[in-house]
Short mmCIF file of C-alpha atoms (C1' of nucleotides) in Angstrom, two decimals:
data_model
loop_
_atom_site.label_atom_id
_atom_site.label_comp_id
_atom_site.label_asym_id
_atom_site.label_seq_id
_atom_site.Cartn_x
_atom_site.Cartn_y
_atom_site.Cartn_z
CA UNK Y 27 31.43 3.16 -0.16
CA UNK Y 28 29.50 6.14 -1.43
CA UNK Y 29 28.55 8.58 1.23
CA UNK Y 30 25.53 10.63 2.16
CA UNK Y 31 25.45 14.29 1.19
CA UNK Y 32 23.89 16.17 4.07
CA UNK Y 33 23.88 19.43 2.12
CA UNK Y 34 21.97 17.94 -0.79
CA UNK Y 35 18.41 19.14 -1.36
CA UNK Y 36 17.37 15.51 -1.69
CA UNK Y 37 16.48 14.25 1.79
CA UNK Y 38 18.94 12.03 3.59
CA UNK Y 39 16.39 9.26 4.10
CA UNK Y 40 15.76 9.20 0.37
CA UNK Y 41 19.47 8.98 -0.40
CA UNK Y 42 19.73 6.05 1.99
CA UNK Y 43 16.71 4.34 0.39
CA UNK Y 44 18.38 4.52 -3.00
CA UNK Y 45 21.64 3.26 -1.59
CA UNK Y 46 19.98 0.21 -0.04
CA UNK Y 47 17.91 -0.48 -3.14
CA UNK Y 48 21.06 -0.39 -5.23
CA UNK Y 49 22.79 -2.89 -2.94
CA UNK Y 50 19.83 -5.22 -3.41
CA UNK Y 51 19.70 -4.77 -7.17
CA UNK Y 52 23.40 -5.40 -7.62
CA UNK Y 53 23.17 -8.57 -5.55
CA UNK Y 54 25.45 -7.22 -2.85
CA UNK Y 55 22.53 -7.89 -0.54
CA UNK Y 56 20.82 -11.17 -1.33
CA UNK Y 57 17.28 -12.23 -0.47
CA UNK Y 58 17.14 -13.43 3.10
CA UNK Y 59 20.26 -11.49 4.10
CA UNK Y 60 20.14 -9.34 7.19
CA UNK Y 61 20.76 -5.65 6.73
CA UNK Y 62 23.21 -3.84 8.98
CA UNK Y 63 21.29 -2.80 12.05
CA UNK Y 64 19.69 0.62 12.23
CA UNK Y 65 22.31 1.75 14.74
CA UNK Y 66 25.12 0.61 12.48
CA UNK Y 67 23.72 2.60 9.57
CA UNK Y 68 23.31 5.62 11.80
CA UNK Y 69 26.89 5.37 12.97
CA UNK Y 70 28.36 4.63 9.56
CA UNK Y 71 26.73 7.61 7.83
CA UNK Y 72 26.75 9.82 10.92
CA UNK Y 73 23.04 10.36 10.79
CA UNK Y 74 20.30 9.83 13.33
CA UNK Y 75 18.78 6.42 13.84
CA UNK Y 76 15.31 7.92 13.30
CA UNK Y 77 16.38 9.02 9.84
CA UNK Y 78 17.59 5.50 9.10
CA UNK Y 79 14.25 4.20 10.32
CA UNK Y 80 12.41 6.53 7.97
CA UNK Y 81 14.34 5.15 5.01
CA UNK Y 82 13.86 1.53 6.03
CA UNK Y 83 10.17 2.04 6.80
CA UNK Y 84 9.62 3.25 3.26
CA UNK Y 85 11.41 0.23 1.82
CA UNK Y 86 9.37 -2.06 4.04
CA UNK Y 87 6.20 -0.46 2.71
CA UNK Y 88 7.45 -1.06 -0.81
CA UNK Y 89 8.13 -4.72 0.02
CA UNK Y 90 11.87 -4.56 -0.49
CA UNK Y 91 12.62 -5.34 3.14
CA UNK Y 92 10.86 -6.75 6.13
CA UNK Y 93 11.52 -6.31 9.81
CA UNK Y 94 11.48 -8.84 12.61
CA UNK Y 95 11.43 -7.38 16.08
CA UNK Y 96 14.41 -8.42 18.12
CA UNK Y 97 16.16 -10.01 15.17
CA UNK Y 98 16.78 -7.50 12.44
CA UNK Y 99 15.77 -6.29 9.00
CA UNK Y 100 15.94 -8.66 6.06
CA UNK Y 101 15.89 -8.51 2.29
CA UNK Y 102 12.70 -9.91 0.80
CA UNK Y 103 12.85 -13.03 -1.32
CA UNK Y 104 13.08 -12.12 -4.97
CA UNK Y 105 10.07 -10.30 -6.29
CA UNK Y 106 8.33 -11.97 -9.16
CA UNK Y 107 8.41 -10.03 -12.40
CA UNK Y 108 6.61 -6.79 -11.75
CA UNK Y 109 2.94 -6.76 -12.42
CA UNK Y 110 2.74 -3.02 -11.84
CA UNK Y 111 -0.25 -2.81 -14.12
CA UNK Y 112 -1.87 -1.05 -11.25
CA UNK Y 113 -3.05 2.40 -12.00
CA UNK Y 114 -1.81 2.90 -15.52
CA UNK Y 115 -3.37 4.07 -18.74
CA UNK Y 116 -3.80 1.71 -21.64
CA UNK Y 117 -0.91 3.48 -23.33
CA UNK Y 118 1.50 2.96 -20.45
CA UNK Y 119 0.27 -0.57 -19.99
CA UNK Y 120 0.98 -1.57 -23.58
CA UNK Y 121 4.37 0.10 -23.59
CA UNK Y 122 5.29 -1.82 -20.46
CA UNK Y 123 4.42 -4.98 -22.34
CA UNK Y 124 6.62 -3.93 -25.22
CA UNK Y 125 3.77 -3.24 -27.62
CA UNK Y 126 3.07 -0.14 -29.69
CA UNK Y 127 -0.22 1.38 -28.52
CA UNK Y 128 -2.60 3.45 -30.58
CA UNK Y 129 -6.25 4.37 -30.42
CA UNK Y 130 -9.07 5.57 -32.60
CA UNK Y 131 -11.84 7.83 -31.38
CA UNK Y 132 -15.27 6.65 -32.42
CA UNK Y 133 -17.58 8.76 -30.28
CA UNK Y 134 -17.43 12.01 -28.30
CA UNK Y 135 -20.35 13.85 -26.73
CA UNK Y 136 -21.77 15.30 -23.55
CA UNK Y 137 -24.58 13.26 -22.01
CA UNK Y 138 -26.62 13.50 -18.78
CA UNK Y 139 -25.34 11.13 -16.11
CA UNK Y 140 -27.34 8.03 -15.37
CA UNK Y 141 -28.00 7.40 -11.71
CA UNK Y 142 -25.38 4.67 -11.60
CA UNK Y 143 -22.78 6.87 -13.26
CA UNK Y 144 -23.64 9.88 -11.12
CA UNK Y 145 -23.17 7.76 -8.02
CA UNK Y 146 -19.81 6.49 -9.15
CA UNK Y 147 -18.60 9.97 -10.11
CA UNK Y 148 -20.03 11.58 -6.99
CA UNK Y 149 -22.11 14.09 -8.98
CA UNK Y 150 -25.82 14.82 -9.36
CA UNK Y 151 -27.99 12.61 -11.53
CA UNK Y 152 -28.39 14.07 -15.04
CA UNK Y 153 -25.29 16.19 -14.48
CA UNK Y 154 -23.23 16.74 -17.67
CA UNK Y 155 -20.70 14.03 -18.42
CA UNK Y 156 -18.34 13.52 -21.34
CA UNK Y 157 -18.81 10.18 -23.01
CA UNK Y 158 -15.75 9.11 -24.96
CA UNK Y 159 -15.60 5.87 -26.87
CA UNK Y 160 -12.33 4.66 -28.24
CA UNK Y 161 -10.86 1.56 -29.73
CA UNK Y 162 -7.54 0.66 -28.19
CA UNK Y 163 -5.03 -1.09 -30.39
CA UNK Y 164 -1.65 -2.69 -29.85
CA UNK Y 165 0.56 -3.09 -32.92
CA UNK Y 166 -2.50 -2.09 -34.92
CA UNK Y 167 -4.59 -4.97 -33.59
CA UNK Y 168 -7.80 -4.13 -31.70
CA UNK Y 169 -7.40 -4.99 -28.03
CA UNK Y 170 -10.28 -3.25 -26.32
CA UNK Y 171 -13.32 -1.07 -26.67
CA UNK Y 172 -13.13 1.65 -24.05
CA UNK Y 173 -15.82 3.99 -22.78
CA UNK Y 174 -14.65 6.88 -20.60
CA UNK Y 175 -16.97 9.08 -18.50
CA UNK Y 176 -15.73 12.32 -16.96
CA UNK Y 177 -17.73 15.03 -15.21
CA UNK Y 178 -17.93 18.02 -17.54
CA UNK Y 179 -18.01 20.34 -14.57
CA UNK Y 180 -14.73 19.01 -13.23
CA UNK Y 181 -12.94 19.05 -16.59
CA UNK Y 182 -14.17 21.96 -18.64
CA UNK Y 183 -13.37 22.71 -22.24
CA UNK Y 184 -12.53 19.20 -23.33
CA UNK Y 185 -12.52 18.83 -27.13
CA UNK Y 186 -12.20 15.99 -29.62
CA UNK Y 187 -8.74 17.25 -30.57
CA UNK Y 188 -7.50 17.04 -27.01
CA UNK Y 189 -8.84 13.53 -26.66
CA UNK Y 190 -7.26 12.48 -29.94
CA UNK Y 191 -3.92 13.86 -28.77
CA UNK Y 192 -3.56 12.76 -25.17
CA UNK Y 193 -6.31 13.17 -22.63
CA UNK Y 194 -4.13 12.36 -19.66
CA UNK Y 195 -1.29 14.66 -20.65
CA UNK Y 196 -3.88 17.46 -20.87
CA UNK Y 197 -5.41 16.63 -17.51
CA UNK Y 198 -2.09 16.37 -15.77
CA UNK Y 199 -0.11 19.17 -17.37
CA UNK Y 200 -2.77 21.75 -18.25
CA UNK Y 201 -5.39 21.20 -15.57
CA UNK Y 202 -2.75 20.10 -13.08
CA UNK Y 203 -4.81 17.23 -11.72
CA UNK Y 204 -3.10 14.09 -10.50
CA UNK Y 205 -4.82 10.73 -10.47
CA UNK Y 206 -3.87 8.97 -7.27
CA UNK Y 207 -5.99 5.91 -6.68
CA UNK Y 208 -8.93 3.94 -7.91
CA UNK Y 209 -11.00 0.83 -7.66
CA UNK Y 210 -11.44 -1.68 -10.36
CA UNK Y 211 -14.07 -4.32 -11.02
CA UNK Y 212 -13.22 -7.17 -13.36
CA UNK Y 213 -15.60 -9.72 -14.77
CA UNK Y 214 -16.01 -12.05 -17.70
CA UNK Y 215 -18.92 -11.86 -20.10
CA UNK Y 216 -20.16 -12.71 -23.52
CA UNK Y 217 -19.88 -10.08 -26.21
CA UNK Y 218 -22.50 -7.69 -27.53
CA UNK Y 219 -22.88 -6.55 -31.13
CA UNK Y 220 -20.83 -3.37 -30.69
CA UNK Y 221 -17.95 -5.26 -29.15
CA UNK Y 222 -18.02 -7.92 -31.85
CA UNK Y 223 -17.94 -5.22 -34.51
CA UNK Y 224 -15.01 -3.25 -33.20
CA UNK Y 225 -12.98 -6.09 -31.70
CA UNK Y 226 -13.49 -8.36 -34.69
CA UNK Y 227 -14.47 -11.40 -32.71
CA UNK Y 228 -17.06 -14.15 -33.03
CA UNK Y 229 -20.24 -14.52 -31.03
CA UNK Y 230 -18.90 -17.34 -28.86
CA UNK Y 231 -15.75 -15.49 -27.82
CA UNK Y 232 -15.65 -14.27 -24.23
CA UNK Y 233 -14.92 -10.70 -23.17
CA UNK Y 234 -12.96 -9.43 -20.19
CA UNK Y 235 -14.82 -6.46 -18.76
CA UNK Y 236 -13.00 -3.91 -16.64
CA UNK Y 237 -14.58 -0.94 -14.93
CA UNK Y 238 -12.32 1.48 -13.16
CA UNK Y 239 -13.21 4.51 -11.09
CA UNK Y 240 -10.21 6.78 -10.59
CA UNK Y 241 -9.79 9.40 -7.91
CA UNK Y 242 -7.62 12.48 -7.43
CA UNK Y 243 -5.29 13.24 -4.57
CA UNK Y 244 -8.06 14.52 -2.32
CA UNK Y 245 -10.32 11.59 -3.18
CA UNK Y 246 -12.55 13.42 -5.69
CA UNK Y 247 -13.84 10.96 -8.25
CA UNK Y 248 -12.32 11.82 -11.61
CA UNK Y 249 -13.44 9.30 -14.21
CA UNK Y 250 -15.19 6.03 -14.82
CA UNK Y 251 -13.66 3.86 -17.52
CA UNK Y 252 -15.43 0.80 -18.86
CA UNK Y 253 -13.27 -1.38 -21.04
CA UNK Y 254 -14.08 -4.54 -22.97
CA UNK Y 255 -10.95 -6.51 -23.69
CA UNK Y 256 -10.47 -9.35 -26.11
CA UNK Y 257 -9.99 -12.26 -23.73
CA UNK Y 258 -7.51 -14.01 -25.99
CA UNK Y 259 -5.20 -11.01 -26.04
CA UNK Y 260 -5.28 -9.56 -22.58
CA UNK Y 261 -4.79 -10.51 -18.92
CA UNK Y 262 -4.84 -8.39 -15.83
CA UNK Y 263 -1.98 -8.62 -13.38
CA UNK Y 264 -2.43 -7.15 -9.95
CA UNK Y 265 -0.24 -7.23 -6.94
CA UNK Y 266 -1.87 -7.70 -3.60
CA UNK Y 267 -0.49 -6.29 -0.41
CA UNK Y 268 -1.08 -7.19 3.16
CA UNK G 4 -13.33 14.17 24.46
CA UNK G 5 -11.78 10.82 25.22
CA UNK G 6 -8.16 10.98 26.14
CA UNK G 7 -5.00 9.08 25.37
CA UNK G 8 -3.81 6.47 27.86
CA UNK G 9 -0.06 6.74 28.03
CA UNK G 10 0.20 3.69 30.28
CA UNK G 11 -1.73 1.48 27.89
CA UNK G 12 0.19 -1.30 26.16
CA UNK G 13 -1.38 -0.19 22.88
CA UNK G 14 0.90 2.43 21.35
CA UNK G 15 -0.10 6.07 21.57
CA UNK G 16 0.08 6.57 17.82
CA UNK G 17 -2.32 3.68 17.35
CA UNK G 18 -4.76 5.12 19.89
CA UNK G 19 -4.67 8.40 18.02
CA UNK G 20 -5.23 6.66 14.69
CA UNK G 21 -8.36 5.01 16.04
CA UNK G 22 -9.57 8.29 17.49
CA UNK G 23 -9.22 10.09 14.19
CA UNK G 24 -10.79 7.24 12.23
CA UNK G 25 -13.75 7.31 14.58
CA UNK G 26 -14.21 11.04 14.08
CA UNK G 27 -14.32 10.41 10.34
CA UNK G 28 -16.71 7.49 10.58
CA UNK G 29 -19.15 9.36 12.82
CA UNK G 30 -19.16 12.30 10.43
CA UNK G 31 -17.63 14.65 12.98
CA UNK G 32 -14.92 15.14 10.39
CA UNK G 33 -16.33 15.39 6.88
CA UNK G 34 -14.55 14.76 3.58
CA UNK G 35 -12.52 17.81 2.62
CA UNK G 36 -12.33 19.06 6.21
CA UNK G 37 -8.98 20.08 7.60
CA UNK G 38 -7.72 18.20 10.63
CA UNK G 39 -6.35 20.06 13.62
CA UNK G 40 -2.69 20.70 12.93
CA UNK G 41 -0.07 18.27 14.14
CA UNK G 42 1.09 20.79 16.72
CA UNK G 43 -2.47 21.20 18.03
CA UNK G 44 -2.89 17.46 18.44
CA UNK G 45 0.45 17.26 20.21
CA UNK G 46 -0.55 20.00 22.63
CA UNK G 47 -4.09 18.74 23.20
CA UNK G 48 -3.04 15.20 24.09
CA UNK G 49 0.27 16.22 25.63
CA UNK G 50 2.25 13.98 23.33
CA UNK G 51 5.12 14.65 20.97
CA UNK G 52 4.46 15.99 17.50
CA UNK G 53 6.53 13.12 16.09
CA UNK G 54 4.10 10.67 17.61
CA UNK G 55 1.19 12.57 16.06
CA UNK G 56 2.99 12.41 12.73
CA UNK G 57 3.39 8.66 13.05
CA UNK G 58 -0.37 8.25 13.50
CA UNK G 59 -1.23 10.59 10.64
CA UNK G 60 1.34 9.03 8.32
CA UNK G 61 -0.31 5.65 8.79
CA UNK G 62 -3.74 7.09 8.01
CA UNK G 63 -2.33 8.79 4.92
CA UNK G 64 -0.95 5.44 3.77
CA UNK G 65 -4.38 3.92 4.29
CA UNK G 66 -5.96 6.69 2.23
CA UNK G 67 -8.05 8.13 5.03
CA UNK G 68 -6.21 11.46 5.01
CA UNK G 69 -3.95 13.40 2.72
CA UNK G 70 -1.42 16.06 3.48
CA UNK G 71 -0.71 19.30 1.68
CA UNK G 72 2.52 21.00 2.64
CA UNK G 73 2.00 24.46 4.04
CA UNK G 74 -1.78 24.04 4.16
CA UNK G 75 -2.72 21.16 6.39
CA UNK G 76 -4.03 17.62 6.56
CA UNK G 77 -7.42 16.86 5.05
CA UNK G 78 -10.00 14.10 5.16
CA UNK G 79 -10.24 12.17 1.91
CA UNK G 80 -13.42 12.35 -0.12
CA UNK G 81 -15.70 9.48 0.77
CA UNK G 82 -14.31 6.10 -0.03
CA UNK G 83 -16.45 4.03 -2.30
CA UNK G 84 -17.82 0.88 -0.72
CA UNK G 85 -14.87 -1.25 0.27
CA UNK G 86 -13.55 -3.58 -2.32
CA UNK G 87 -11.10 -5.12 0.13
CA UNK G 88 -11.28 -8.40 -1.71
CA UNK G 89 -7.56 -8.14 -1.87
CA UNK G 90 -5.69 -10.99 -0.30
CA UNK G 91 -8.50 -13.04 1.14
CA UNK G 92 -9.47 -16.66 0.99
CA UNK G 93 -12.60 -17.73 -0.79
CA UNK G 94 -14.19 -18.27 2.61
CA UNK G 95 -13.48 -14.76 3.84
CA UNK G 96 -14.46 -13.33 0.51
CA UNK G 97 -17.89 -14.94 0.52
CA UNK G 98 -18.54 -14.03 4.13
CA UNK G 99 -17.72 -10.42 3.30
CA UNK G 100 -20.36 -10.59 0.59
CA UNK G 101 -22.86 -11.98 3.08
CA UNK G 102 -22.93 -15.46 1.62
CA UNK G 103 -22.45 -18.80 3.35
CA UNK G 104 -19.33 -20.46 1.95
CA UNK G 105 -18.64 -24.17 1.75
CA UNK G 106 -16.38 -26.41 -0.28
CA UNK G 107 -16.03 -29.98 -1.38
CA UNK G 108 -12.71 -31.70 -1.90
CA UNK G 109 -12.51 -33.64 -5.13
CA UNK G 110 -8.82 -34.39 -5.47
CA UNK G 111 -5.73 -34.55 -3.25
CA UNK G 112 -2.29 -35.90 -4.19
CA UNK G 113 1.38 -35.14 -4.39
CA UNK G 114 2.69 -34.51 -7.90
CA UNK G 115 6.04 -33.43 -9.36
CA UNK G 116 6.12 -29.74 -10.20
CA UNK G 117 5.93 -28.71 -13.82
CA UNK G 118 8.51 -26.20 -14.90
CA UNK G 119 5.94 -23.41 -14.89
CA UNK G 120 4.75 -24.30 -11.40
CA UNK G 121 8.29 -24.75 -10.06
CA UNK G 122 9.17 -21.30 -11.34
CA UNK G 123 6.15 -19.73 -9.71
CA UNK G 124 6.77 -21.49 -6.40
CA UNK G 125 10.50 -20.86 -6.47
CA UNK G 126 11.35 -24.56 -6.17
CA UNK G 127 13.15 -27.12 -8.34
CA UNK G 128 11.41 -28.66 -11.31
CA UNK G 129 9.83 -32.02 -10.45
CA UNK G 130 9.95 -31.09 -6.76
CA UNK G 131 7.03 -32.51 -4.75
CA UNK G 132 3.91 -30.38 -4.73
CA UNK G 133 0.47 -30.94 -3.21
CA UNK G 134 -2.29 -30.68 -5.78
CA UNK G 135 -5.64 -29.94 -4.18
CA UNK G 136 -8.82 -29.55 -6.20
CA UNK G 137 -11.92 -28.20 -4.57
CA UNK G 138 -15.30 -26.93 -5.58
CA UNK G 139 -16.16 -23.69 -3.87
CA UNK G 140 -19.80 -23.02 -3.13
CA UNK G 141 -21.78 -20.09 -1.81
CA UNK G 142 -25.19 -20.87 -0.33
CA UNK G 143 -24.72 -24.35 -1.76
CA UNK G 144 -24.36 -23.07 -5.30
CA UNK G 145 -21.10 -23.86 -7.17
CA UNK G 146 -19.10 -20.69 -7.66
CA UNK G 147 -15.65 -21.86 -8.64
CA UNK G 148 -13.38 -24.77 -9.32
CA UNK G 149 -10.13 -24.21 -7.45
CA UNK G 150 -6.77 -25.90 -7.86
CA UNK G 151 -4.19 -25.20 -5.14
CA UNK G 152 -0.48 -26.05 -5.41
CA UNK G 153 1.80 -25.95 -2.38
CA UNK G 154 5.39 -27.10 -2.05
CA UNK G 155 5.40 -30.32 -0.02
CA UNK G 156 8.82 -29.44 1.37
CA UNK G 157 7.56 -26.15 2.76
CA UNK G 158 4.37 -27.58 4.26
CA UNK G 159 5.02 -31.09 5.46
CA UNK G 160 2.47 -33.57 6.73
CA UNK G 161 -0.57 -32.15 4.99
CA UNK G 162 -3.49 -34.59 4.93
CA UNK G 163 -6.92 -34.74 3.36
CA UNK G 164 -8.48 -34.23 6.75
CA UNK G 165 -6.61 -31.02 7.34
CA UNK G 166 -7.63 -29.71 3.94
CA UNK G 167 -11.26 -30.66 4.54
CA UNK G 168 -11.19 -28.81 7.84
CA UNK G 169 -9.35 -25.57 7.16
CA UNK G 170 -6.07 -25.44 5.32
CA UNK G 171 -5.38 -21.85 6.20
CA UNK G 172 -6.14 -22.21 9.89
CA UNK G 173 -3.63 -25.10 9.93
CA UNK G 174 -0.99 -23.12 8.08
CA UNK G 175 -1.40 -20.07 10.24
CA UNK G 176 -1.94 -21.56 13.67
CA UNK G 177 0.00 -24.83 13.55
CA UNK G 178 2.83 -24.03 11.15
CA UNK G 179 2.83 -20.40 12.20
CA UNK G 180 3.19 -19.08 8.66
CA UNK G 181 1.59 -15.80 7.67
CA UNK G 182 0.61 -14.99 4.10
CA UNK G 183 1.55 -11.42 3.45
CA UNK G 184 1.31 -10.56 -0.22
CA UNK G 185 0.74 -11.96 -3.66
CA UNK G 186 0.22 -11.31 -7.31
CA UNK G 187 -2.86 -12.18 -9.23
CA UNK G 188 -3.54 -12.70 -12.90
CA UNK G 189 -7.10 -12.48 -14.14
CA UNK G 190 -8.39 -13.42 -17.54
CA UNK G 191 -11.55 -14.52 -19.31
CA UNK G 192 -11.87 -17.78 -21.14
CA UNK G 193 -14.23 -20.37 -22.44
CA UNK G 194 -14.90 -23.40 -20.29
CA UNK G 195 -13.40 -26.86 -20.47
CA UNK G 196 -15.22 -30.12 -19.76
CA UNK G 197 -14.13 -30.33 -16.13
CA UNK G 198 -15.33 -26.82 -15.42
CA UNK G 199 -18.65 -27.40 -17.14
CA UNK G 200 -19.17 -30.55 -15.11
CA UNK G 201 -18.48 -29.07 -11.69
CA UNK G 202 -19.82 -25.57 -12.26
CA UNK G 203 -22.96 -26.75 -14.02
CA UNK G 204 -22.71 -24.40 -16.95
CA UNK G 205 -23.24 -24.59 -20.69
CA UNK G 206 -20.57 -24.70 -23.35
CA UNK G 207 -21.08 -21.10 -24.43
CA UNK G 208 -20.77 -19.64 -20.93
CA UNK G 209 -17.58 -17.73 -20.22
CA UNK G 210 -15.27 -18.41 -17.28
CA UNK G 211 -13.32 -15.95 -15.15
CA UNK G 212 -9.88 -17.40 -14.52
CA UNK G 213 -7.84 -16.24 -11.57
CA UNK G 214 -4.33 -17.35 -10.75
CA UNK G 215 -2.79 -16.16 -7.56
CA UNK G 216 0.71 -16.67 -6.22
CA UNK G 217 0.91 -15.89 -2.51
CA UNK G 218 4.02 -15.12 -0.52
CA UNK G 219 4.99 -15.19 3.14
CA UNK G 220 6.35 -12.36 5.23
CA UNK G 221 9.91 -12.87 4.03
CA UNK G 222 8.81 -13.18 0.41
CA UNK G 223 8.98 -16.98 0.16
CA UNK G 224 6.44 -18.21 -2.36
CA UNK G 225 3.80 -20.21 -0.51
CA UNK G 226 1.12 -21.35 -2.92
CA UNK G 227 -0.26 -21.04 -6.41
CA UNK G 228 -4.05 -21.04 -6.64
CA UNK G 229 -5.82 -21.38 -9.96
CA UNK G 230 -9.53 -20.69 -9.79
CA UNK G 231 -12.22 -20.88 -12.44
CA UNK G 232 -15.21 -18.77 -11.50
CA UNK G 233 -18.66 -18.77 -12.97
CA UNK G 234 -18.70 -15.43 -14.76
CA UNK G 235 -22.36 -14.82 -14.07
CA UNK G 236 -21.86 -15.12 -10.32
CA UNK G 237 -18.57 -13.50 -9.58
CA UNK G 238 -16.68 -10.23 -10.08
CA UNK G 239 -13.31 -9.16 -8.82
CA UNK G 240 -12.98 -5.84 -7.06
CA UNK G 241 -9.53 -4.45 -6.55
CA UNK G 242 -8.40 -1.17 -5.17
CA UNK G 243 -5.48 0.51 -6.83
CA UNK G 244 -3.09 2.72 -5.00
CA UNK G 245 -0.75 5.30 -6.34
"C1'" DT O 27 22.82 -32.62 31.65
"C1'" DA O 28 19.05 -29.57 31.90
"C1'" DA O 29 17.03 -25.47 33.30
"C1'" DC O 30 17.53 -20.96 34.47
"C1'" DT O 31 19.80 -16.28 34.26
"C1'" DA O 32 22.32 -12.47 32.82
"C1'" DT O 33 23.61 -9.91 28.90
"C1'" DA O 34 23.96 -7.84 24.73
"C1'" DG O 35 22.02 -7.36 20.49
"C1'" DT O 36 17.88 -6.14 17.66
"C1'" DT O 37 13.55 -3.34 16.37
"C1'" DG O 38 9.49 -0.58 18.49
"C1'" DT O 39 7.85 3.47 20.75
"C1'" DC O 40 8.24 8.12 22.39
"C1'" DT O 41 10.16 12.64 23.64
"C1'" DA O 42 11.71 17.53 23.00
"C1'" DT O 43 13.74 20.29 19.92
"C1'" DA O 44 15.33 22.57 15.74
"C1'" DC O 45 15.24 24.34 11.31
"C1'" DC O 46 13.43 24.26 6.38
"C1'" DA O 47 9.95 25.23 2.86
"C1'" DG O 48 5.33 26.20 1.16
"C1'" DA O 49 0.95 28.91 1.96
"C1'" DT O 50 -1.66 32.72 3.74
"C1'" DA O 51 -3.02 36.89 5.42
"C1'" DA O 52 -1.97 40.96 7.86
"C1'" DA O 53 0.86 44.98 7.89
"C1'" DC O 54 3.28 48.13 5.38
"C1'" DC O 55 4.63 51.34 1.89
"C1'" DG O 56 4.74 53.71 -2.58
"C1'" DC X 5 -5.62 51.68 -4.05
"C1'" DG X 6 -2.31 48.13 -5.31
"C1'" DG X 7 1.79 45.81 -4.78
"C1'" DT X 8 5.34 44.17 -1.45
"C1'" DT X 9 7.11 42.73 2.72
"C1'" DT X 10 6.66 40.36 7.02
"C1'" DA X 11 4.86 37.42 10.43
"C1'" DT X 12 2.85 33.27 11.29
"C1'" DC X 13 0.47 29.50 10.15
"C1'" DT X 14 1.18 24.62 7.92
"C1'" DG X 15 3.69 20.04 7.02
"C1'" DG X 16 8.75 18.02 5.91
"C1'" DT X 17 13.25 16.73 7.50
"C1'" DA X 18 16.57 15.68 10.98
"C1'" DT X 19 18.71 15.21 15.57
"C1'" DA X 20 20.07 12.85 20.11
"C1'" DG X 21 18.55 10.37 23.51
"C1'" DA X 22 15.71 7.19 26.33
"C1'" DC X 23 13.35 3.06 27.57
"C1'" DA X 24 10.47 -1.12 26.27
"C1'" DA X 25 9.95 -5.58 24.15
"C1'" DC X 26 11.77 -9.33 21.85
"C1'" DT X 27 15.65 -12.71 20.43
"C1'" DA X 28 19.75 -15.15 20.89
"C1'" DT X 29 23.68 -16.58 23.19
"C1'" DA X 30 26.86 -17.35 26.81
"C1'" DG X 31 27.32 -18.40 31.37
"C1'" DT X 32 25.63 -20.13 35.74
"C1'" DT X 33 23.31 -23.01 38.71
"C1'" DA X 34 20.64 -26.99 40.47
#
DNA sequence: TAACTATAGTTGTCTATACCAGATAAACCG
DNA sequence: CGGTTTATCTGGTATAGACAACTATAGTTA
């Protein structure tokens, strides 16, 4: 049995989390099985029970385990294949589906924010906003028409070249901003002329509309993305908690 | 300043959570503001810093606060209006939107599970499954056609009367099962004849399809719900974390 | 036999303390 | 004046121990 390295810079509770996760992944711990009790773990690894609790609490939050007071801690029934298409970019999303993503920029300018947009971005009406329109493709086939709106005051010096390269790499690595959460609205609709043109669909074909507002670590609104997906080529998967 | 009741059966950390939430809701603590430090809270309420941390950790997980090492704990920028249409029944969902929900049962029988359904429910192929079809209405207007599939071995003795009353009240209060999580797939489509009939729509109108697989506390798959929503009357809102 | 009662196991809550690491500003020194 | 050190904030990790609340079982009693 591998041990815990108390001198390691990686926290003990994190080491224990990984150890338990591994025992689940390898099948050593099966769904429904009871874990050793918190006190047993504490004794076995010569660590405090509170540290064990910290590890287990994290795994409970991630839905690997669940606790029952008075009885014990148990391995969750097998997870269904990961949705995990939570807060990911189109690029990551397609890669996760095993498809080769690409995109083509069709529009880039600074516009004054409409009242709706200003509200969603938490800025003043008519404030400067980048409007970026792109076609998103997978394996060279058009999947979605995407319109991105970002406050020009929050992200200064954005250029077409940066957008063509990788907007999110720039935001994360150069500006050092991390996108942390967001809300998403999904609806079905009929297509408009622009969508039909770029997505190469017929008038009767339905469209899956997605609007996402993403926020940074401190809750500052970062971007609003409106995407029109070809309904025959795209589904959203979301996992619901609690 | 209200105090903490150490004798109360409600845990101290939970009392503190509520206290902090209230200070945010009333505007006493504004977005971006720093909270008193953990040590200050501990001293003020004469409780342990670890207990304060437990309260704050929960609020961080709920996205009310965020921590920055070495600097402090801060109030998140204002949340957008709650989506919170996460894991709710149609009934709860409509009530949250201020609409009066109702439903009409159009089909109830036990069928053998298809291979797809058996896989999603984690049961054997051809195993017995309740098939329940209902029309969901808001303010008397048809919103969705809903097909629910539940393993008949897991939930025994289900009758039409129970379904007409409240399926979920029965499951929760009588069978004592709690639905804890789920995954949801959303897509857009054109309508079929059954949907057009019950939803009173035209052939060209798009449909928002939702399929949800819900699980119990221990991860056991409980039900698969396939819903067809009128696209002009319904949107999904989802909040994304991390 | 049936109902109750210890008892020992589990997780849940809470304490008091300690040290580490990142951030900040005051104090210091060249 | 400008750069560096130091002290002191902050949250992050970890400990050892205590008691409460809940569950299950074994044993006892009516």
